[in-house]
Coordinates of C-alpha atoms in Angstrom, one line a residue:
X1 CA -2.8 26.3 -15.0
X2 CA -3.5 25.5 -11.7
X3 CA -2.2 27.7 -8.3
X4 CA -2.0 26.5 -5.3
X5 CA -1.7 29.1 -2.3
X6 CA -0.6 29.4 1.1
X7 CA -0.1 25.5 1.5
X8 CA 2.4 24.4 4.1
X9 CA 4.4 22.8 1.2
X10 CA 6.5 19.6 2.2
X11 CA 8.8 17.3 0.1
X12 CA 10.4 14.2 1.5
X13 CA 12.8 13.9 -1.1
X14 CA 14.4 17.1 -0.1
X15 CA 13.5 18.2 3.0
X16 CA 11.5 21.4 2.2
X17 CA 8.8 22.4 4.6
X18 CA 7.6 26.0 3.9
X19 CA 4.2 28.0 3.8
X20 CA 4.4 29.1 0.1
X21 CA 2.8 28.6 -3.3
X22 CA 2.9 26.3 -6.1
X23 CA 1.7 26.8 -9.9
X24 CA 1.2 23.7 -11.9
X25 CA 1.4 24.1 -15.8
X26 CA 0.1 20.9 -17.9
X27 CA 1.8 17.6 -16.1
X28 CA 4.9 19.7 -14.2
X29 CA 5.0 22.1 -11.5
X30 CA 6.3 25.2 -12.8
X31 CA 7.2 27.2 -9.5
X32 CA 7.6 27.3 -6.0
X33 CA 7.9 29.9 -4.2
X34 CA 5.7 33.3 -1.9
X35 CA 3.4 35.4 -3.6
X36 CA 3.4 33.4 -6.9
X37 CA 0.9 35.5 -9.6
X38 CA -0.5 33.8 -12.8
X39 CA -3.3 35.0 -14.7
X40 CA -6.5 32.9 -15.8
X41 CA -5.5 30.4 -13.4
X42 CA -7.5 28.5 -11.4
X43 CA -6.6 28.8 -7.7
X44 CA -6.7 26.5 -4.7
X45 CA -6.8 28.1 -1.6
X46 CA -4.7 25.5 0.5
X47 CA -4.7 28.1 3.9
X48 CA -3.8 25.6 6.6
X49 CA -3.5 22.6 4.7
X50 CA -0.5 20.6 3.7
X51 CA 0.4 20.3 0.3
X52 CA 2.4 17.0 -0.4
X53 CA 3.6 15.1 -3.0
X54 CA 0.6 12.6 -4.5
X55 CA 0.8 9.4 -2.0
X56 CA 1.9 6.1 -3.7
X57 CA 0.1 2.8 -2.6
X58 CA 2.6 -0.3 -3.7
X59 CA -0.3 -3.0 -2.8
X60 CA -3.6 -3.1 -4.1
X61 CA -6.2 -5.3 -5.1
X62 CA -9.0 -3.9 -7.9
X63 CA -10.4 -7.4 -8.3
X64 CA -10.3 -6.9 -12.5
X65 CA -10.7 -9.2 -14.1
X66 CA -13.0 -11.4 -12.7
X67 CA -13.6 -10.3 -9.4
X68 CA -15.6 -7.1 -10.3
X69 CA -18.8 -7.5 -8.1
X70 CA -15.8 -6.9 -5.7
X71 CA -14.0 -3.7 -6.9
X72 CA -12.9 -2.9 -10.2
X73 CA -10.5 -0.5 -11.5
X74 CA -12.2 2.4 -12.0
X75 CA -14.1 2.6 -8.6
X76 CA -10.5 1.5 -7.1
X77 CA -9.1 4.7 -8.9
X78 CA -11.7 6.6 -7.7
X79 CA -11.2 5.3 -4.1
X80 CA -7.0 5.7 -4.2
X81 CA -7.9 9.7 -5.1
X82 CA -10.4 10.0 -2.6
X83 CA -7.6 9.0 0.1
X84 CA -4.9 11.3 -1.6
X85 CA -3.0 8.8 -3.8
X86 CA -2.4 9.1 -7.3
X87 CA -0.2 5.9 -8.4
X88 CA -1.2 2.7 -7.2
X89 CA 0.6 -0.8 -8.4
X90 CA -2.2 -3.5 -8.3
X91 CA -1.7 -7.1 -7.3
X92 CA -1.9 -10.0 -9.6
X93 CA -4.4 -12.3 -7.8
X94 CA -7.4 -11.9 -10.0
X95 CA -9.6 -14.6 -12.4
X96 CA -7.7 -15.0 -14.9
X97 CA -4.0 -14.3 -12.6
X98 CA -2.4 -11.6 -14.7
X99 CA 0.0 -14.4 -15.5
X100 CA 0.1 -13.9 -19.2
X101 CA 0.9 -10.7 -21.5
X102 CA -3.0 -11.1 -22.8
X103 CA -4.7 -10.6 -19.6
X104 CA -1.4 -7.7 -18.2
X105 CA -2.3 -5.6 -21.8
X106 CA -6.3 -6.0 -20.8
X107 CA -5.9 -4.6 -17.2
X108 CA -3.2 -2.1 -18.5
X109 CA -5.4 -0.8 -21.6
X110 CA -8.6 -0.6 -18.6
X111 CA -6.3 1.5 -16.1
X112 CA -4.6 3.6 -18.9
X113 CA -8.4 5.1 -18.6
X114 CA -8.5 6.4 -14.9
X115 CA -7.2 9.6 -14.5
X116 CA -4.3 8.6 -11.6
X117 CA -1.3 6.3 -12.5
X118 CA -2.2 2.5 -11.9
X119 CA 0.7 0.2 -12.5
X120 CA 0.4 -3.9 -12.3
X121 CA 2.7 -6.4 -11.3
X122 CA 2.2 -10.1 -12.8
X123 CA 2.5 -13.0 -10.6
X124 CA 5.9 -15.1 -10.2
X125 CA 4.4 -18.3 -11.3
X126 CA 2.1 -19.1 -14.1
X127 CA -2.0 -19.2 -12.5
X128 CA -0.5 -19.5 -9.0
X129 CA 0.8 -22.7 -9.5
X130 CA 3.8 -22.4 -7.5
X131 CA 6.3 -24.7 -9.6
X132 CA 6.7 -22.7 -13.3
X133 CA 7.7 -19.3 -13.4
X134 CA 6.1 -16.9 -16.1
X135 CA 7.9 -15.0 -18.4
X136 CA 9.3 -12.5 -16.4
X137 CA 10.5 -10.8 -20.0
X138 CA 7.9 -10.6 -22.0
X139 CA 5.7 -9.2 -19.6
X140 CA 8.0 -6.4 -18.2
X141 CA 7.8 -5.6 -21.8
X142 CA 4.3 -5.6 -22.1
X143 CA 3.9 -3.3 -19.4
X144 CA 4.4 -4.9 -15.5
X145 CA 6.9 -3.2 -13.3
X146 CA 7.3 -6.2 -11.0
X147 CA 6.5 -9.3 -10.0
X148 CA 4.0 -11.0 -6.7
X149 CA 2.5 -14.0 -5.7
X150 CA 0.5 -12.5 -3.2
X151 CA -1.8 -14.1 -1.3
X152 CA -0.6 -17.2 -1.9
X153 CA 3.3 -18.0 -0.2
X154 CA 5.6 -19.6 -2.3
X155 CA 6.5 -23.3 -0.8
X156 CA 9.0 -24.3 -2.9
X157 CA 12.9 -23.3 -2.2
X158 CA 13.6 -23.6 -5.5
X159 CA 11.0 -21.4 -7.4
X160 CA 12.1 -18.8 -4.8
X161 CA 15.6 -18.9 -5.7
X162 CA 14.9 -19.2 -9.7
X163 CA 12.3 -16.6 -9.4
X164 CA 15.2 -13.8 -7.6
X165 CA 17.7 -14.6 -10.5
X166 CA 15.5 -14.0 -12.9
X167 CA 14.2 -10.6 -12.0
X168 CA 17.3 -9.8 -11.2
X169 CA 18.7 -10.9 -14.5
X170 CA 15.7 -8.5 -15.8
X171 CA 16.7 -5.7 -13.6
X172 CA 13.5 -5.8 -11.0
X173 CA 12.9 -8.0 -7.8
X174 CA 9.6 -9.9 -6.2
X175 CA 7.6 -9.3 -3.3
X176 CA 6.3 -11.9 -1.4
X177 CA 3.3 -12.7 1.1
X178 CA 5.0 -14.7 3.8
X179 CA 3.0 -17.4 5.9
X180 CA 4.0 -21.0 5.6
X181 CA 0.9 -23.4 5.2
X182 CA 2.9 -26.2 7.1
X183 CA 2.9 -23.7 10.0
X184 CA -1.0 -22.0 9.7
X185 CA -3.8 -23.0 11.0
X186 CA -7.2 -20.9 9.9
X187 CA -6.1 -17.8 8.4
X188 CA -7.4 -14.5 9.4
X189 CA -7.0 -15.1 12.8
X190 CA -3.9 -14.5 14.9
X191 CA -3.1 -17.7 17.0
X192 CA -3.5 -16.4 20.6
X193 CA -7.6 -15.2 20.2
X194 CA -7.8 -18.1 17.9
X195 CA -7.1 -20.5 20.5
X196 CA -8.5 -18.7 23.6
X197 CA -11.7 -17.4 21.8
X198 CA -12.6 -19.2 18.6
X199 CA -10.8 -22.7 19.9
X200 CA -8.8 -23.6 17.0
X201 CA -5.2 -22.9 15.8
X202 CA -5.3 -19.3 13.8
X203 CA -2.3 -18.0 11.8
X204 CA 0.8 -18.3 13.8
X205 CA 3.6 -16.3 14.0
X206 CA 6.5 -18.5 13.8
X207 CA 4.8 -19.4 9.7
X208 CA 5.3 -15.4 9.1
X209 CA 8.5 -15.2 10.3
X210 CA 10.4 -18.6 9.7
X211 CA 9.5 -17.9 5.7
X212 CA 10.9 -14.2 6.2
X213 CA 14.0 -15.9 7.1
X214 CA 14.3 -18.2 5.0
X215 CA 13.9 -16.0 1.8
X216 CA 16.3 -13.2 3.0
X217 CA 18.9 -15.6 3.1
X218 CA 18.3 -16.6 -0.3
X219 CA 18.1 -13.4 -1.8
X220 CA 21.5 -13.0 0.4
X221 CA 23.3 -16.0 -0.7
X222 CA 21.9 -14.8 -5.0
X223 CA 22.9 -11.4 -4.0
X224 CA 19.5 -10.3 -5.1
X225 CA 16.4 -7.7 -4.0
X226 CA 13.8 -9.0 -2.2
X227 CA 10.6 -7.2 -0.7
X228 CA 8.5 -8.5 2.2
X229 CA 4.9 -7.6 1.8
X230 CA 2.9 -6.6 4.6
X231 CA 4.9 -7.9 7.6
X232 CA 2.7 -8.2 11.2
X233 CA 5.3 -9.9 13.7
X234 CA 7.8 -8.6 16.3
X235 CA 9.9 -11.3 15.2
X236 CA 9.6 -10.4 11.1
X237 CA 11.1 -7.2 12.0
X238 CA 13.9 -8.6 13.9
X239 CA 15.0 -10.7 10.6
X240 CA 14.7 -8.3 8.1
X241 CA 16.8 -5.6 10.5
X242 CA 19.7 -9.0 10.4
X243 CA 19.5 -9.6 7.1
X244 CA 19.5 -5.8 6.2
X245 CA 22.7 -6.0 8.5
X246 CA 24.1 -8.6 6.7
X247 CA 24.4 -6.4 3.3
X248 CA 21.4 -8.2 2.0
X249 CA 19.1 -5.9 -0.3
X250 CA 15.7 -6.5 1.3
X251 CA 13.2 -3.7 1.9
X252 CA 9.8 -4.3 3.3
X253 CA 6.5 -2.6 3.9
X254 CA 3.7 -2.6 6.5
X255 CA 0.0 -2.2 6.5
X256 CA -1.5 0.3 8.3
X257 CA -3.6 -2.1 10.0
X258 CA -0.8 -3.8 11.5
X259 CA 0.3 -0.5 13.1
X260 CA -2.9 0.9 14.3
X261 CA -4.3 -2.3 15.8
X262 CA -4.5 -5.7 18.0
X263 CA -6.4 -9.1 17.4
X264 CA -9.1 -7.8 20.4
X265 CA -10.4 -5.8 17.0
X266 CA -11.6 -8.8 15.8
X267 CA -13.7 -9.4 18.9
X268 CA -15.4 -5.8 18.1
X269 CA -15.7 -5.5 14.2
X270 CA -15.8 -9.2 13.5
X271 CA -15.3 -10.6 9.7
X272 CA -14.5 -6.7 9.0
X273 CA -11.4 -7.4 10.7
X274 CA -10.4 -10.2 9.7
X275 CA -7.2 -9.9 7.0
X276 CA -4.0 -12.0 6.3
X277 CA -1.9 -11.5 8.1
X278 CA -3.9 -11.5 11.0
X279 CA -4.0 -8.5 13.4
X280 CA -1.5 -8.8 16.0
X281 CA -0.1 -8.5 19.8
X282 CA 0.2 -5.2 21.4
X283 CA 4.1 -6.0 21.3
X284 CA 3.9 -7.0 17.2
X285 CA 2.1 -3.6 16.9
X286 CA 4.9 -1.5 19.0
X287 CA 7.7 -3.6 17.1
X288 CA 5.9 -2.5 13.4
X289 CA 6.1 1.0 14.9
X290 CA 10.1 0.4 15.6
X291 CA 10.8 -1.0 12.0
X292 CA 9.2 2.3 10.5
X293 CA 10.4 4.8 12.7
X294 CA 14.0 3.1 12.5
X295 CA 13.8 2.3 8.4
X296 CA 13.7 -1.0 8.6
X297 CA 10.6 -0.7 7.0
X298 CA 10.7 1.7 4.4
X299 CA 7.2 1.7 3.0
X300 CA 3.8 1.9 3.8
X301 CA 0.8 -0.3 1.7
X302 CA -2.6 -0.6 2.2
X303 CA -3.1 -4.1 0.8
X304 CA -6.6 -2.4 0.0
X305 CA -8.4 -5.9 -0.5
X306 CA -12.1 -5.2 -1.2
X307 CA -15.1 -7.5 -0.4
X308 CA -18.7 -7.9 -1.3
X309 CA -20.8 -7.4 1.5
X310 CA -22.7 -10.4 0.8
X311 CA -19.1 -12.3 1.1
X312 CA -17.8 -10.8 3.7
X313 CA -21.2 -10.5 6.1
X314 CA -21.7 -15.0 6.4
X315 CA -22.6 -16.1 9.4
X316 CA -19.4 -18.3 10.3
X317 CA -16.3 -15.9 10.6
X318 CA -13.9 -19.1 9.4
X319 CA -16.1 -18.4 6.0
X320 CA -15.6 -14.6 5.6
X321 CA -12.6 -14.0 3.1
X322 CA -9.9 -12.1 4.4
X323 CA -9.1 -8.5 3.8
X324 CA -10.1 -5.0 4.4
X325 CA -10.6 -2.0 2.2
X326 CA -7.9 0.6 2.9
X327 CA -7.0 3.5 0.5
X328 CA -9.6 6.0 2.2
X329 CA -8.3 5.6 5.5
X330 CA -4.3 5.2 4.8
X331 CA -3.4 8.4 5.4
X332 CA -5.8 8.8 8.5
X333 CA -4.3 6.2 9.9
X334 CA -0.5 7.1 9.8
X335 CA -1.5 10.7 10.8
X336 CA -3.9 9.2 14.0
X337 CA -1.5 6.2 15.2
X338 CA 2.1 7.4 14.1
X339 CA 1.9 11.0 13.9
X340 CA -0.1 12.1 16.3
X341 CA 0.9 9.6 18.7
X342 CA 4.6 11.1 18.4
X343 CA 6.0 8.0 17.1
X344 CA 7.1 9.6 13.1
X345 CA 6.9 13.5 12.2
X346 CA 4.8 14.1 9.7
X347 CA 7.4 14.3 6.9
X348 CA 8.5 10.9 8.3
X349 CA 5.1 9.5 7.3
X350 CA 4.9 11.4 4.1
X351 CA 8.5 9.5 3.4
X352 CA 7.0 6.3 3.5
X353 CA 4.1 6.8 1.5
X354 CA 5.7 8.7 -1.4
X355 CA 9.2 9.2 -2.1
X356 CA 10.7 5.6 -0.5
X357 CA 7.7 3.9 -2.5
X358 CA 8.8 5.4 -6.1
X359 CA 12.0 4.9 -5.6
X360 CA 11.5 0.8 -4.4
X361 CA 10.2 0.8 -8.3
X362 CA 11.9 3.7 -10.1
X363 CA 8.5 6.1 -10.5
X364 CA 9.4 9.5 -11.6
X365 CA 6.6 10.6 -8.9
X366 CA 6.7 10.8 -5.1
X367 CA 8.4 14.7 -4.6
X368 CA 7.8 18.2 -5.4
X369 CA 10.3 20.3 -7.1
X370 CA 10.2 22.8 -9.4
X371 CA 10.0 21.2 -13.1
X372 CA 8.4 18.0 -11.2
X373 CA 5.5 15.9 -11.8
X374 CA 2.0 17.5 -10.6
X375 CA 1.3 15.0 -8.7
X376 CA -0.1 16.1 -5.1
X377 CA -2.4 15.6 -2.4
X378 CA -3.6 18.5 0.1
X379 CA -4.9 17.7 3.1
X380 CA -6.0 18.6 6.7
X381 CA -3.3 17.2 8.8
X382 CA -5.4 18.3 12.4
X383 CA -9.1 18.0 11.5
X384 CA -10.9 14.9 12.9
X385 CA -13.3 12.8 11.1
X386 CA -15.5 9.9 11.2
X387 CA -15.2 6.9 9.3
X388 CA -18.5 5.9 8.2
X389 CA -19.6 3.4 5.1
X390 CA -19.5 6.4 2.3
X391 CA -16.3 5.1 0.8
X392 CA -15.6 6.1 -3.1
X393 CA -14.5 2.0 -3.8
X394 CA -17.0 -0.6 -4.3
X395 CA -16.8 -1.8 -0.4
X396 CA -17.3 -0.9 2.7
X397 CA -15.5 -4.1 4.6
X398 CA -13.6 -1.3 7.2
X399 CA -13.1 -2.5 11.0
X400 CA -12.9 1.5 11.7
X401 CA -16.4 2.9 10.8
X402 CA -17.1 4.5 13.6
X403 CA -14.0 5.7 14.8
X404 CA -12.8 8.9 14.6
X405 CA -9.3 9.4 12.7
X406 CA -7.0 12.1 12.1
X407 CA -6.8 13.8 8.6
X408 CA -9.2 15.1 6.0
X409 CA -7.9 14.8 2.1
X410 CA -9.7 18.6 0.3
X411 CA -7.8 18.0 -3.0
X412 CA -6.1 15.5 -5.2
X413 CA -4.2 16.7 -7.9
X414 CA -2.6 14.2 -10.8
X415 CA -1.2 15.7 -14.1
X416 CA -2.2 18.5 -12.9
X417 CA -5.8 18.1 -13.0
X418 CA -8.5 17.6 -9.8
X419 CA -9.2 14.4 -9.6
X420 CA -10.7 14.6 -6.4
X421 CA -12.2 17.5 -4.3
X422 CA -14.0 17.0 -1.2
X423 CA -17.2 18.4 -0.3
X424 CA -15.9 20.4 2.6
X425 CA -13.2 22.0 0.0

């Protein structure tokens, strides 16, 4: 047994915000409530700290199989509890794809190890190809909860629309990454520096958006879910907030990046922040702020994409793969630039990085409640620290080492067990 004390409890589900207690029995939380008592129990003194349900991270790369020398999935695990998360759903864009049952039971059987829940999606089309669809059956049978391309868009009208019947027909949805080749220039870079600095046509806007559009009306016209990954324009908003209008069931998500900073961050931190999509205007930024504080975005995502140093350090910027790591400084960052910045409360934020999240993909996680899963995360909503390259995952490819963020994680509980405790705890 495990009691938590004097924790400024908070559930997004319900509404409950209270200084109280909390005893965890086995996988459940037995009670809530003052004063709680329970003998031999180990007791977390949470005086000051908020006690939340475990944070949920839809979009993450753990580079297995094939990409270890990146991450893998047990230093990704250990990096998702070090930033107070305790499911994760992993992305599908590894060597081998997880395109077949075969390679899904293989990174299933490795993360049924780790001590938080890590779920996979496969991708939409078989390797990547764009053109086939994989068997969107057998493998939500074997074990994946959903269904992603990411990283690469899907061109094709028609693979879209077969690909949204077909989950459908299977009871799930897919999530896409949206930026049209035809559109792009080099990735990475949004198109205004990359024309007045680097002198070349970056990632436009119009190749984010124009895509967006064109695959909420689909899913509109099918009368099927659809989930935007990681949208960065103004514009992207706009047409998700029409379609949303319209009736059509599209949800989207946001990486922190995209609300905490500009393209001029690239001039700064270099290949460390350099990510598809690209960091943004001031405006994009302001307009990612609206679509989460109006729930037009419902969910937050890292899109924790770790790098080798050695990749991500070459000389020539266009050469430095795109991505950042993101699960140790997820939470910092929605506390620092949406919290504390007055643009969400903090059981706004908590919303969109637990409960909305479970619910997108049915996860009996994401609240606390009495007879509930003991899943949480405690943490130091006021203290200050600074990022620096002593991250839990493999990489250290962060554009904010050396800043000083909001928010300090002491505990992470799953199943009712520690899984993490930091040092200052």
């Amino acid at each position: 047994m495990l009691l938590i004390k004097n924790g400024r409890v908070m559930d997004p589900k319900s509404g409950f915000d209270k200084v109280c207690d909390v005893l965890v029995q086995d996988k459940k939380i037995l009670q809530i409530g003052q004063d709680l008592k329970a003998e031999n129990t180990q007791v977390v003194d949470a005086t000051g700290l908020v006690v939340a349900p475990g944070l949920i991270d839809i979009h993450v790369h753990f580079r297995e199989p094939g990409q270890t020398h990146k991450e893998d999935i047990h230093t990704g695990a250990l990096a998702a509890a070090a930033g107070g998360f305790t499911t994760v759903v992993m992305m599908a864009n590894t060597t081998p794809t997880i395109s077949t049952v075969e390679t899904l039971k293989e990174v299933i059987e490795s993360a049924h190890r780790e001590n938080i829940h890590i779920k996979s999606v496969a991708t939409i089309t078989k390797n990547f190809d764009g053109q086939h669809l994989t068997d969107f059956k057998a493998l939500l049978e074997a074990g994946a909860i959903g269904f992603s391309d990411d990283g690469i868009p899907l061109k094709s009208t028609k693979v879209v629309r077969e690909a949204l019947e077909e989950a459908d027909k299977n009871g799930t949805f897919i999530c896409l990454h949206e930026e049209d080749p035809e559109l792009n220039g080099i990735l990475g870079f949004n198109e205004q520096i990359a024309k007045e600095h680097f002198g070349f046509c970056g990632a436009t806007g119009v190749a984010e958006y124009s895509m967006i559009a064109r695959d909420v009306m689909i899913a509109h016209a099918t009368n099927t879910h659809i989930h935007i990954q990681h949208l960065s324009k103004a514009e992207s908003v706009k047409v998700v907030e029409f379609a949303q209008r319209l009736g059509t069931h599209v949800t989207a998500e946001a990486a922190p990046q995209h609300f905490s900073k500009t393209e001029e961050l690239l001039l700064l931190k270099g290949n460390n922040a350099k990510m598809n999509p690209p960091l943004r205007l001031e405006s994009d930024r302001l307009a990612v702020i609206e679509g989460l504080k109006s729930g037009v975005i419902s969910v937050i995502a890292t899109d924790h994409a770790p790098h080798h140093a050695d990749e991500k350090n070459v000389e020539d910027i266009t050469k430095a793969p795109s991505g950042m790591t993101g699960l140790e400084t997820s939470l910092s960052l929605g506390l620092t630039y949406l919290v504390e910045a007055g643009h969400l409360t903090l059981m706004q934020l908590l919303e969109k990085m637990t409960i909305n999240p479970a619910q997108l993909y049915g996860f009996e996680a994401g609240y606390l409640a009495e007879n509930g899963p003991a899943d949480l995360t405690i943490f130091d909503a006021n203290a200050e620290r600074m990022i620096t390259e002593d991250f839990a995952s493999k990489a250290a490819n962060s554009p904010f080492i050396g800043e000083k963020l909001k928010g300090v994680v002491h505990y992470t509980i799953c199943d009712g067990q520690i899984v993490y405790g930091s040092k200052s705890s």
